[in-house]
Amino acid sequence: MATIHNLLDSKGKQGALQFGIDRDVVEAASSYMSDEDNGLGFIYSGWAQCALPHRRLAPHEPWQMISERVRLIIQPGLRPVEGSNDLEHVGVPFGAHGRLILLFLQTEAIRTNSREIELGKSLRQWMKRIGISPSGTAAKSVRDQAERISRCRMSFHIQDAKGANALVNQAIVDGALFIEDTNIRDGRQVIEIAKLSEGYFEQLKRHPVPIQEAAVRALSNNSAALDAYIWLAYRLRSLDSKKLITWSALRPQFGSTYRELYHFKSKWLKSLSLALAVYPQAKVEISDQGVVLYPSPSPVPPRLLTA
């Protein structure tokens, strides 16, 4: 993928497009290369192995994803129905906005060394910085995803090489404070403060994956590409030698909703290309058997981590 970055340097965006490279990939690489903001983000390594659903599920439907050593289970939360004694399911978080909020929570927790995170003004400012409009449809989506995250129960079940469980049945968000917002027409409440659970916070501090905000900005509307980028940021920096990840091994994590392997392969290659467009240091090859990963520098330069 270094080719596209070289082309953009030498021939510009139009020159790169003339070589037949997908326009979305060119736009993502161009956006990343022109971004001068060195902001950092942090995410728990478990999210590099499992992820939220990409699309909305039925409100009562739980979500489960199983990779080689990690199982993610998300149970939808409940909220009271206004004007009655009934309860209704909120639904599990999904899509790009759900991922961005989780990234914000974890980044703030690492930055402040606190598991209590303000979701009001801080979240709005961060979303604006990432390129998400703080008003209109996008703002409504962000509020919806924040409530889903706060009310649901997410748990990682992780096994080490010996089969021992590292983190079992651990909620991510331990508590949230809801306040009324008269500016919201549907009367829903807005979450102002979220609190990561103590167990999850400790795991996050032990196993953080550093990523670049510039890369997140360039992929902010594509949940599949965000997942691929986080996966690469986690896997490539820890390799000692090249490693083949077969298509059948990739499918449970990135294509569990596809019935056929060839459908997954044809669709996911675009997401991988977008992730590589914002990770110039990544050394990856595509083969008939799968994806070959090579030891690569972290997407975050060491000088930024120590700054």
PDB file of C-alpha atoms in Angstrom:
ATOM      1  CA  MET A   1       0.000   0.000   0.000  1.00  0.00           C
ATOM      2  CA  ALA A   2       3.036   2.285   0.201  1.00  0.00           C
ATOM      3  CA  THR A   3       2.550   2.695  -3.567  1.00  0.00           C
ATOM      4  CA  ILE A   4      -0.481   4.931  -3.133  1.00  0.00           C
ATOM      5  CA  HIS A   5       1.364   7.196  -0.725  1.00  0.00           C
ATOM      6  CA  ASN A   6       4.273   7.457  -3.162  1.00  0.00           C
ATOM      7  CA  LEU A   7       1.870   8.246  -5.987  1.00  0.00           C
ATOM      8  CA  LEU A   8       0.171  10.960  -3.966  1.00  0.00           C
ATOM      9  CA  ASP A   9       3.555  12.482  -3.149  1.00  0.00           C
ATOM     10  CA  SER A  10       4.746  12.445  -6.735  1.00  0.00           C
ATOM     11  CA  LYS A  11       1.596  12.873  -8.841  1.00  0.00           C
ATOM     12  CA  GLY A  12      -1.110  14.146  -6.509  1.00  0.00           C
ATOM     13  CA  LYS A  13      -4.665  12.886  -6.094  1.00  0.00           C
ATOM     14  CA  GLN A  14      -5.627  13.013  -9.773  1.00  0.00           C
ATOM     15  CA  GLY A  15      -2.434  11.248 -10.755  1.00  0.00           C
ATOM     16  CA  ALA A  16      -3.145   8.447  -8.287  1.00  0.00           C
ATOM     17  CA  LEU A  17      -6.680   8.048  -9.644  1.00  0.00           C
ATOM     18  CA  GLN A  18      -5.316   7.616 -13.155  1.00  0.00           C
ATOM     19  CA  PHE A  19      -3.545   4.452 -11.987  1.00  0.00           C
ATOM     20  CA  GLY A  20      -6.928   2.850 -11.361  1.00  0.00           C
ATOM     21  CA  ILE A  21      -6.824   2.996  -7.558  1.00  0.00           C
ATOM     22  CA  ASP A  22     -10.253   3.087  -5.889  1.00  0.00           C
ATOM     23  CA  ARG A  23     -11.360   6.674  -5.302  1.00  0.00           C
ATOM     24  CA  ASP A  24     -12.352   6.039  -1.668  1.00  0.00           C
ATOM     25  CA  VAL A  25      -8.891   4.616  -0.959  1.00  0.00           C
ATOM     26  CA  VAL A  26      -7.225   7.620  -2.617  1.00  0.00           C
ATOM     27  CA  GLU A  27      -9.421  10.022  -0.617  1.00  0.00           C
ATOM     28  CA  ALA A  28      -8.627   8.258   2.670  1.00  0.00           C
ATOM     29  CA  ALA A  29      -4.869   8.259   1.997  1.00  0.00           C
ATOM     30  CA  SER A  30      -4.939  11.887   0.884  1.00  0.00           C
ATOM     31  CA  SER A  31      -6.926  12.945   3.959  1.00  0.00           C
ATOM     32  CA  TYR A  32      -4.521  11.113   6.245  1.00  0.00           C
ATOM     33  CA  MET A  33      -1.372  12.482   4.592  1.00  0.00           C
ATOM     34  CA  SER A  34      -2.617  16.080   4.680  1.00  0.00           C
ATOM     35  CA  ASP A  35      -3.706  15.873   8.336  1.00  0.00           C
ATOM     36  CA  GLU A  36      -1.184  17.662  10.560  1.00  0.00           C
ATOM     37  CA  ASP A  37      -2.896  16.851  13.873  1.00  0.00           C
ATOM     38  CA  ASN A  38      -0.794  14.404  15.894  1.00  0.00           C
ATOM     39  CA  GLY A  39      -3.597  13.462  18.298  1.00  0.00           C
ATOM     40  CA  LEU A  40      -3.480  10.003  19.845  1.00  0.00           C
ATOM     41  CA  GLY A  41      -6.206   7.524  20.628  1.00  0.00           C
ATOM     42  CA  PHE A  42      -6.124   4.361  22.746  1.00  0.00           C
ATOM     43  CA  ILE A  43      -8.276   1.255  22.648  1.00  0.00           C
ATOM     44  CA  TYR A  44      -8.254  -2.026  24.556  1.00  0.00           C
ATOM     45  CA  SER A  45      -6.584  -4.856  22.629  1.00  0.00           C
ATOM     46  CA  GLY A  46      -9.743  -6.971  22.880  1.00  0.00           C
ATOM     47  CA  TRP A  47     -11.372  -4.665  20.321  1.00  0.00           C
ATOM     48  CA  ALA A  48      -8.636  -5.623  17.846  1.00  0.00           C
ATOM     49  CA  GLN A  49      -9.971  -9.183  17.986  1.00  0.00           C
ATOM     50  CA  CYS A  50     -13.743  -8.630  18.288  1.00  0.00           C
ATOM     51  CA  ALA A  51     -16.015  -5.749  17.352  1.00  0.00           C
ATOM     52  CA  LEU A  52     -19.503  -4.264  17.495  1.00  0.00           C
ATOM     53  CA  PRO A  53     -22.024  -5.151  14.799  1.00  0.00           C
ATOM     54  CA  HIS A  54     -21.922  -2.916  11.740  1.00  0.00           C
ATOM     55  CA  ARG A  55     -25.683  -2.595  11.406  1.00  0.00           C
ATOM     56  CA  ARG A  56     -28.660  -2.115  13.700  1.00  0.00           C
ATOM     57  CA  LEU A  57     -30.008  -5.281  15.298  1.00  0.00           C
ATOM     58  CA  ALA A  58     -33.513  -5.813  16.649  1.00  0.00           C
ATOM     59  CA  PRO A  59     -33.804  -3.970  20.008  1.00  0.00           C
ATOM     60  CA  HIS A  60     -34.000  -7.218  22.023  1.00  0.00           C
ATOM     61  CA  GLU A  61     -31.293  -9.083  20.063  1.00  0.00           C
ATOM     62  CA  PRO A  62     -27.933  -9.762  21.774  1.00  0.00           C
ATOM     63  CA  TRP A  63     -24.636  -9.732  19.867  1.00  0.00           C
ATOM     64  CA  GLN A  64     -21.877 -12.289  20.017  1.00  0.00           C
ATOM     65  CA  MET A  65     -18.575 -12.455  18.159  1.00  0.00           C
ATOM     66  CA  ILE A  66     -16.024 -15.223  18.581  1.00  0.00           C
ATOM     67  CA  SER A  67     -12.434 -15.020  17.368  1.00  0.00           C
ATOM     68  CA  GLU A  68      -9.493 -17.319  18.052  1.00  0.00           C
ATOM     69  CA  ARG A  69      -9.119 -16.491  21.758  1.00  0.00           C
ATOM     70  CA  VAL A  70     -11.734 -13.837  22.442  1.00  0.00           C
ATOM     71  CA  ARG A  71     -15.501 -13.940  22.752  1.00  0.00           C
ATOM     72  CA  LEU A  72     -17.436 -10.686  22.927  1.00  0.00           C
ATOM     73  CA  ILE A  73     -20.994 -10.807  24.257  1.00  0.00           C
ATOM     74  CA  ILE A  74     -23.245  -7.748  24.300  1.00  0.00           C
ATOM     75  CA  GLN A  75     -26.632  -7.881  25.971  1.00  0.00           C
ATOM     76  CA  PRO A  76     -29.014  -5.019  25.116  1.00  0.00           C
ATOM     77  CA  GLY A  77     -30.043  -2.821  28.011  1.00  0.00           C
ATOM     78  CA  LEU A  78     -33.485  -1.742  29.180  1.00  0.00           C
ATOM     79  CA  ARG A  79     -35.027   1.652  29.826  1.00  0.00           C
ATOM     80  CA  PRO A  80     -38.376   2.661  31.323  1.00  0.00           C
ATOM     81  CA  VAL A  81     -41.138   3.623  28.932  1.00  0.00           C
ATOM     82  CA  GLU A  82     -42.226   7.170  29.673  1.00  0.00           C
ATOM     83  CA  GLY A  83     -45.698   7.348  31.230  1.00  0.00           C
ATOM     84  CA  SER A  84     -45.970   3.648  32.073  1.00  0.00           C
ATOM     85  CA  ASN A  85     -44.469   0.892  34.216  1.00  0.00           C
ATOM     86  CA  ASP A  86     -43.175  -0.944  31.154  1.00  0.00           C
ATOM     87  CA  LEU A  87     -39.600  -1.449  30.056  1.00  0.00           C
ATOM     88  CA  GLU A  88     -38.213  -1.456  26.528  1.00  0.00           C
ATOM     89  CA  HIS A  89     -34.969  -2.743  25.072  1.00  0.00           C
ATOM     90  CA  VAL A  90     -32.559  -0.076  23.880  1.00  0.00           C
ATOM     91  CA  GLY A  91     -30.583  -2.320  21.531  1.00  0.00           C
ATOM     92  CA  VAL A  92     -26.859  -2.950  21.301  1.00  0.00           C
ATOM     93  CA  PRO A  93     -24.508  -0.259  19.963  1.00  0.00           C
ATOM     94  CA  PHE A  94     -23.447  -0.574  16.337  1.00  0.00           C
ATOM     95  CA  GLY A  95     -21.742   1.122  13.423  1.00  0.00           C
ATOM     96  CA  ALA A  96     -19.080   3.800  13.226  1.00  0.00           C
ATOM     97  CA  HIS A  97     -20.544   6.110  15.887  1.00  0.00           C
ATOM     98  CA  GLY A  98     -20.703   3.328  18.472  1.00  0.00           C
ATOM     99  CA  ARG A  99     -17.047   2.552  17.816  1.00  0.00           C
ATOM    100  CA  LEU A 100     -16.017   6.208  17.997  1.00  0.00           C
ATOM    101  CA  ILE A 101     -17.704   6.700  21.366  1.00  0.00           C
ATOM    102  CA  LEU A 102     -15.965   3.637  22.800  1.00  0.00           C
ATOM    103  CA  LEU A 103     -12.675   4.937  21.421  1.00  0.00           C
ATOM    104  CA  PHE A 104     -13.338   8.293  23.073  1.00  0.00           C
ATOM    105  CA  LEU A 105     -14.101   6.686  26.441  1.00  0.00           C
ATOM    106  CA  GLN A 106     -10.910   4.652  26.401  1.00  0.00           C
ATOM    107  CA  THR A 107      -8.723   7.495  25.130  1.00  0.00           C
ATOM    108  CA  GLU A 108     -10.000   9.821  27.850  1.00  0.00           C
ATOM    109  CA  ALA A 109      -9.535   7.146  30.515  1.00  0.00           C
ATOM    110  CA  ILE A 110      -5.884   6.680  29.504  1.00  0.00           C
ATOM    111  CA  ARG A 111      -5.290  10.432  29.128  1.00  0.00           C
ATOM    112  CA  THR A 112      -6.719  11.326  32.538  1.00  0.00           C
ATOM    113  CA  ASN A 113      -5.884   8.031  34.292  1.00  0.00           C
ATOM    114  CA  SER A 114      -9.465   7.974  35.506  1.00  0.00           C
ATOM    115  CA  ARG A 115     -12.330   5.608  34.775  1.00  0.00           C
ATOM    116  CA  GLU A 116     -14.883   8.413  35.086  1.00  0.00           C
ATOM    117  CA  ILE A 117     -15.333  10.247  31.782  1.00  0.00           C
ATOM    118  CA  GLU A 118     -17.395  13.299  30.936  1.00  0.00           C
ATOM    119  CA  LEU A 119     -19.670  12.655  27.970  1.00  0.00           C
ATOM    120  CA  GLY A 120     -21.183  16.076  27.531  1.00  0.00           C
ATOM    121  CA  LYS A 121     -19.011  18.887  26.228  1.00  0.00           C
ATOM    122  CA  SER A 122     -15.906  16.690  25.988  1.00  0.00           C
ATOM    123  CA  LEU A 123     -17.598  14.130  23.745  1.00  0.00           C
ATOM    124  CA  ARG A 124     -19.077  16.815  21.507  1.00  0.00           C
ATOM    125  CA  GLN A 125     -15.695  18.481  21.097  1.00  0.00           C
ATOM    126  CA  TRP A 126     -13.991  15.190  20.333  1.00  0.00           C
ATOM    127  CA  MET A 127     -16.614  14.173  17.781  1.00  0.00           C
ATOM    128  CA  LYS A 128     -16.228  17.526  16.061  1.00  0.00           C
ATOM    129  CA  ARG A 129     -12.466  17.024  15.991  1.00  0.00           C
ATOM    130  CA  ILE A 130     -12.940  13.584  14.450  1.00  0.00           C
ATOM    131  CA  GLY A 131     -15.185  15.095  11.779  1.00  0.00           C
ATOM    132  CA  ILE A 132     -18.665  14.227  13.101  1.00  0.00           C
ATOM    133  CA  SER A 133     -21.137  17.101  13.056  1.00  0.00           C
ATOM    134  CA  PRO A 134     -22.290  18.069  16.584  1.00  0.00           C
ATOM    135  CA  SER A 135     -25.808  18.799  15.306  1.00  0.00           C
ATOM    136  CA  GLY A 136     -28.559  17.291  13.207  1.00  0.00           C
ATOM    137  CA  THR A 137     -28.822  13.618  12.303  1.00  0.00           C
ATOM    138  CA  ALA A 138     -25.247  12.828  13.343  1.00  0.00           C
ATOM    139  CA  ALA A 139     -25.771  14.300  16.817  1.00  0.00           C
ATOM    140  CA  LYS A 140     -28.945  12.250  17.277  1.00  0.00           C
ATOM    141  CA  SER A 141     -27.069   9.111  16.257  1.00  0.00           C
ATOM    142  CA  VAL A 142     -24.266   9.865  18.716  1.00  0.00           C
ATOM    143  CA  ARG A 143     -26.771  10.336  21.569  1.00  0.00           C
ATOM    144  CA  ASP A 144     -28.476   7.086  20.643  1.00  0.00           C
ATOM    145  CA  GLN A 145     -25.203   5.136  20.578  1.00  0.00           C
ATOM    146  CA  ALA A 146     -24.062   6.682  23.873  1.00  0.00           C
ATOM    147  CA  GLU A 147     -27.267   5.499  25.571  1.00  0.00           C
ATOM    148  CA  ARG A 148     -26.929   2.028  24.062  1.00  0.00           C
ATOM    149  CA  ILE A 149     -23.357   1.779  25.372  1.00  0.00           C
ATOM    150  CA  SER A 150     -24.331   3.010  28.817  1.00  0.00           C
ATOM    151  CA  ARG A 151     -27.309   0.696  29.244  1.00  0.00           C
ATOM    152  CA  CYS A 152     -26.042  -2.515  27.659  1.00  0.00           C
ATOM    153  CA  ARG A 153     -23.712  -5.064  29.206  1.00  0.00           C
ATOM    154  CA  MET A 154     -20.609  -5.872  27.208  1.00  0.00           C
ATOM    155  CA  SER A 155     -18.248  -8.576  28.322  1.00  0.00           C
ATOM    156  CA  PHE A 156     -15.016 -10.005  26.969  1.00  0.00           C
ATOM    157  CA  HIS A 157     -14.230 -13.642  27.613  1.00  0.00           C
ATOM    158  CA  ILE A 158     -10.553 -14.197  26.891  1.00  0.00           C
ATOM    159  CA  GLN A 159      -8.459 -17.332  26.976  1.00  0.00           C
ATOM    160  CA  ASP A 160      -4.668 -17.326  27.014  1.00  0.00           C
ATOM    161  CA  ALA A 161      -2.519 -19.928  25.268  1.00  0.00           C
ATOM    162  CA  LYS A 162      -3.011 -22.329  28.194  1.00  0.00           C
ATOM    163  CA  GLY A 163      -6.783 -21.980  28.171  1.00  0.00           C
ATOM    164  CA  ALA A 164      -7.033 -19.826  31.299  1.00  0.00           C
ATOM    165  CA  ASN A 165      -9.661 -17.072  31.394  1.00  0.00           C
ATOM    166  CA  ALA A 166      -8.224 -13.554  31.675  1.00  0.00           C
ATOM    167  CA  LEU A 167     -11.359 -11.424  31.832  1.00  0.00           C
ATOM    168  CA  VAL A 168     -14.752 -13.044  32.306  1.00  0.00           C
ATOM    169  CA  ASN A 169     -18.210 -11.462  32.379  1.00  0.00           C
ATOM    170  CA  GLN A 170     -16.767  -7.992  32.907  1.00  0.00           C
ATOM    171  CA  ALA A 171     -18.998  -5.054  32.027  1.00  0.00           C
ATOM    172  CA  ILE A 172     -17.272  -2.203  30.225  1.00  0.00           C
ATOM    173  CA  VAL A 173     -19.367   0.674  31.524  1.00  0.00           C
ATOM    174  CA  ASP A 174     -20.043   0.392  35.242  1.00  0.00           C
ATOM    175  CA  GLY A 175     -22.376   3.321  35.555  1.00  0.00           C
ATOM    176  CA  ALA A 176     -23.761   6.342  33.757  1.00  0.00           C
ATOM    177  CA  LEU A 177     -25.524   9.524  34.805  1.00  0.00           C
ATOM    178  CA  PHE A 178     -28.525  10.584  32.705  1.00  0.00           C
ATOM    179  CA  ILE A 179     -29.907  14.121  32.721  1.00  0.00           C
ATOM    180  CA  GLU A 180     -32.864  15.693  30.944  1.00  0.00           C
ATOM    181  CA  ASP A 181     -32.122  17.853  27.917  1.00  0.00           C
ATOM    182  CA  THR A 182     -34.962  20.155  26.940  1.00  0.00           C
ATOM    183  CA  ASN A 183     -33.349  20.748  23.538  1.00  0.00           C
ATOM    184  CA  ILE A 184     -34.027  17.167  22.475  1.00  0.00           C
ATOM    185  CA  ARG A 185     -37.482  16.962  20.921  1.00  0.00           C
ATOM    186  CA  ASP A 186     -38.178  13.328  21.706  1.00  0.00           C
ATOM    187  CA  GLY A 187     -37.591  13.875  25.419  1.00  0.00           C
ATOM    188  CA  ARG A 188     -34.795  11.318  25.658  1.00  0.00           C
ATOM    189  CA  GLN A 189     -32.151  11.752  28.290  1.00  0.00           C
ATOM    190  CA  VAL A 190     -28.524  12.582  27.595  1.00  0.00           C
ATOM    191  CA  ILE A 191     -25.666  10.792  29.286  1.00  0.00           C
ATOM    192  CA  GLU A 192     -23.300  13.288  30.906  1.00  0.00           C
ATOM    193  CA  ILE A 193     -20.881  11.028  32.766  1.00  0.00           C
ATOM    194  CA  ALA A 194     -19.863   7.435  32.089  1.00  0.00           C
ATOM    195  CA  LYS A 195     -17.721   5.282  34.342  1.00  0.00           C
ATOM    196  CA  LEU A 196     -15.647   2.384  33.062  1.00  0.00           C
ATOM    197  CA  SER A 197     -15.787  -0.694  35.243  1.00  0.00           C
ATOM    198  CA  GLU A 198     -12.737  -1.188  37.441  1.00  0.00           C
ATOM    199  CA  GLY A 199     -11.823  -4.524  35.861  1.00  0.00           C
ATOM    200  CA  TYR A 200     -12.087  -3.198  32.311  1.00  0.00           C
ATOM    201  CA  PHE A 201     -10.120  -0.063  33.197  1.00  0.00           C
ATOM    202  CA  GLU A 202      -7.271  -2.180  34.564  1.00  0.00           C
ATOM    203  CA  GLN A 203      -7.232  -4.338  31.438  1.00  0.00           C
ATOM    204  CA  LEU A 204      -7.233  -1.211  29.262  1.00  0.00           C
ATOM    205  CA  LYS A 205      -4.208   0.198  31.100  1.00  0.00           C
ATOM    206  CA  ARG A 206      -2.354  -3.103  30.743  1.00  0.00           C
ATOM    207  CA  HIS A 207      -3.187  -3.700  27.091  1.00  0.00           C
ATOM    208  CA  PRO A 208      -3.755  -0.393  25.274  1.00  0.00           C
ATOM    209  CA  VAL A 209      -3.383  -0.192  21.495  1.00  0.00           C
ATOM    210  CA  PRO A 210      -2.228   3.285  20.386  1.00  0.00           C
ATOM    211  CA  ILE A 211      -3.741   4.651  17.181  1.00  0.00           C
ATOM    212  CA  GLN A 212      -3.667   7.959  15.339  1.00  0.00           C
ATOM    213  CA  GLU A 213      -6.619  10.317  15.363  1.00  0.00           C
ATOM    214  CA  ALA A 214      -5.738  11.341  11.801  1.00  0.00           C
ATOM    215  CA  ALA A 215      -6.360   7.757  10.689  1.00  0.00           C
ATOM    216  CA  VAL A 216      -9.616   7.572  12.640  1.00  0.00           C
ATOM    217  CA  ARG A 217     -10.725  10.869  11.093  1.00  0.00           C
ATOM    218  CA  ALA A 218     -10.140   9.539   7.586  1.00  0.00           C
ATOM    219  CA  LEU A 219     -12.168   6.390   8.325  1.00  0.00           C
ATOM    220  CA  SER A 220     -14.768   7.884  10.670  1.00  0.00           C
ATOM    221  CA  ASN A 221     -17.764   6.897   8.528  1.00  0.00           C
ATOM    222  CA  ASN A 222     -16.641   3.341   7.775  1.00  0.00           C
ATOM    223  CA  SER A 223     -16.962   0.895  10.663  1.00  0.00           C
ATOM    224  CA  ALA A 224     -15.434  -2.054   8.758  1.00  0.00           C
ATOM    225  CA  ALA A 225     -12.341  -0.055   7.833  1.00  0.00           C
ATOM    226  CA  LEU A 226     -11.973   1.141  11.434  1.00  0.00           C
ATOM    227  CA  ASP A 227     -12.013  -2.485  12.614  1.00  0.00           C
ATOM    228  CA  ALA A 228      -9.363  -3.438  10.054  1.00  0.00           C
ATOM    229  CA  TYR A 229      -7.150  -0.503  11.063  1.00  0.00           C
ATOM    230  CA  ILE A 230      -7.330  -1.339  14.775  1.00  0.00           C
ATOM    231  CA  TRP A 231      -6.566  -4.983  13.986  1.00  0.00           C
ATOM    232  CA  LEU A 232      -3.481  -4.039  11.960  1.00  0.00           C
ATOM    233  CA  ALA A 233      -2.304  -1.584  14.626  1.00  0.00           C
ATOM    234  CA  TYR A 234      -2.455  -4.394  17.163  1.00  0.00           C
ATOM    235  CA  ARG A 235      -1.103  -7.325  15.145  1.00  0.00           C
ATOM    236  CA  LEU A 236       1.717  -5.854  13.051  1.00  0.00           C
ATOM    237  CA  ARG A 237       3.738  -4.255  15.848  1.00  0.00           C
ATOM    238  CA  SER A 238       3.895  -7.517  17.830  1.00  0.00           C
ATOM    239  CA  LEU A 239       5.118  -9.826  15.048  1.00  0.00           C
ATOM    240  CA  ASP A 240       8.611 -11.322  14.993  1.00  0.00           C
ATOM    241  CA  SER A 241       8.235 -12.864  11.548  1.00  0.00           C
ATOM    242  CA  LYS A 242       5.725 -12.958   8.718  1.00  0.00           C
ATOM    243  CA  LYS A 243       2.397 -14.649   9.421  1.00  0.00           C
ATOM    244  CA  LEU A 244      -0.333 -15.884   7.119  1.00  0.00           C
ATOM    245  CA  ILE A 245      -3.894 -15.301   8.324  1.00  0.00           C
ATOM    246  CA  THR A 246      -6.183 -17.427   6.186  1.00  0.00           C
ATOM    247  CA  TRP A 247      -9.472 -16.194   4.800  1.00  0.00           C
ATOM    248  CA  SER A 248     -11.321 -18.780   6.873  1.00  0.00           C
ATOM    249  CA  ALA A 249      -9.581 -17.478  10.021  1.00  0.00           C
ATOM    250  CA  LEU A 250     -10.422 -13.855   9.156  1.00  0.00           C
ATOM    251  CA  ARG A 251     -14.083 -14.488   8.423  1.00  0.00           C
ATOM    252  CA  PRO A 252     -15.337 -15.048  12.023  1.00  0.00           C
ATOM    253  CA  GLN A 253     -13.919 -11.677  13.086  1.00  0.00           C
ATOM    254  CA  PHE A 254     -14.584  -9.541  10.024  1.00  0.00           C
ATOM    255  CA  GLY A 255     -17.256 -11.355   8.038  1.00  0.00           C
ATOM    256  CA  SER A 256     -19.473 -13.394  10.323  1.00  0.00           C
ATOM    257  CA  THR A 257     -22.589 -12.105   8.553  1.00  0.00           C
ATOM    258  CA  TYR A 258     -21.486 -13.424   5.147  1.00  0.00           C
ATOM    259  CA  ARG A 259     -22.787 -16.869   4.216  1.00  0.00           C
ATOM    260  CA  GLU A 260     -20.073 -17.618   1.680  1.00  0.00           C
ATOM    261  CA  LEU A 261     -16.327 -17.159   2.110  1.00  0.00           C
ATOM    262  CA  TYR A 262     -15.872 -15.651  -1.350  1.00  0.00           C
ATOM    263  CA  HIS A 263     -18.491 -12.982  -0.590  1.00  0.00           C
ATOM    264  CA  PHE A 264     -16.571 -11.989   2.523  1.00  0.00           C
ATOM    265  CA  LYS A 265     -13.234 -11.928   0.696  1.00  0.00           C
ATOM    266  CA  SER A 266     -14.464  -9.678  -2.115  1.00  0.00           C
ATOM    267  CA  LYS A 267     -16.114  -7.212   0.276  1.00  0.00           C
ATOM    268  CA  TRP A 268     -13.491  -7.082   3.027  1.00  0.00           C
ATOM    269  CA  LEU A 269     -10.560  -6.357   0.710  1.00  0.00           C
ATOM    270  CA  LYS A 270     -11.961  -2.834   0.272  1.00  0.00           C
ATOM    271  CA  SER A 271     -12.030  -2.299   4.044  1.00  0.00           C
ATOM    272  CA  LEU A 272      -8.466  -3.588   4.337  1.00  0.00           C
ATOM    273  CA  SER A 273      -7.320  -1.270   1.539  1.00  0.00           C
ATOM    274  CA  LEU A 274      -8.870   1.706   3.333  1.00  0.00           C
ATOM    275  CA  ALA A 275      -7.109   0.737   6.573  1.00  0.00           C
ATOM    276  CA  LEU A 276      -3.776   0.424   4.774  1.00  0.00           C
ATOM    277  CA  ALA A 277      -4.351   3.829   3.174  1.00  0.00           C
ATOM    278  CA  VAL A 278      -4.056   5.416   6.643  1.00  0.00           C
ATOM    279  CA  TYR A 279      -1.239   3.163   7.861  1.00  0.00           C
ATOM    280  CA  PRO A 280       1.721   3.766   5.502  1.00  0.00           C
ATOM    281  CA  GLN A 281       4.140   1.744   7.661  1.00  0.00           C
ATOM    282  CA  ALA A 282       2.048  -1.423   7.380  1.00  0.00           C
ATOM    283  CA  LYS A 283       3.611  -4.300   5.459  1.00  0.00           C
ATOM    284  CA  VAL A 284       0.862  -6.566   4.181  1.00  0.00           C
ATOM    285  CA  GLU A 285       0.420  -8.846   1.177  1.00  0.00           C
ATOM    286  CA  ILE A 286      -2.746 -10.398  -0.202  1.00  0.00           C
ATOM    287  CA  SER A 287      -2.580 -14.008  -1.385  1.00  0.00           C
ATOM    288  CA  ASP A 288      -5.037 -16.661  -2.513  1.00  0.00           C
ATOM    289  CA  GLN A 289      -4.750 -18.276   0.932  1.00  0.00           C
ATOM    290  CA  GLY A 290      -5.322 -15.093   2.944  1.00  0.00           C
ATOM    291  CA  VAL A 291      -3.464 -12.040   4.238  1.00  0.00           C
ATOM    292  CA  VAL A 292       0.272 -12.183   4.933  1.00  0.00           C
ATOM    293  CA  LEU A 293       1.342  -9.877   7.763  1.00  0.00           C
ATOM    294  CA  TYR A 294       4.935  -8.729   8.191  1.00  0.00           C
ATOM    295  CA  PRO A 295       6.539  -7.110  11.258  1.00  0.00           C
ATOM    296  CA  SER A 296       5.821  -3.386  10.944  1.00  0.00           C
ATOM    297  CA  PRO A 297       6.283  -0.246  13.041  1.00  0.00           C
ATOM    298  CA  SER A 298       3.358   0.921  15.136  1.00  0.00           C
ATOM    299  CA  PRO A 299       1.170   3.487  13.338  1.00  0.00           C
ATOM    300  CA  VAL A 300       2.055   5.856  16.178  1.00  0.00           C
ATOM    301  CA  PRO A 301       5.685   7.058  16.155  1.00  0.00           C
ATOM    302  CA  PRO A 302       7.496   6.386  19.488  1.00  0.00           C
ATOM    303  CA  ARG A 303       8.186  10.114  19.889  1.00  0.00           C
ATOM    304  CA  LEU A 304       4.446  10.781  20.163  1.00  0.00           C
ATOM    305  CA  LEU A 305       3.964   8.118  22.827  1.00  0.00           C
ATOM    306  CA  THR A 306       6.716   9.599  24.969  1.00  0.00           C
ATOM    307  CA  ALA A 307       5.813  13.246  24.361  1.00  0.00           C
TER     308      ALA A 307
END
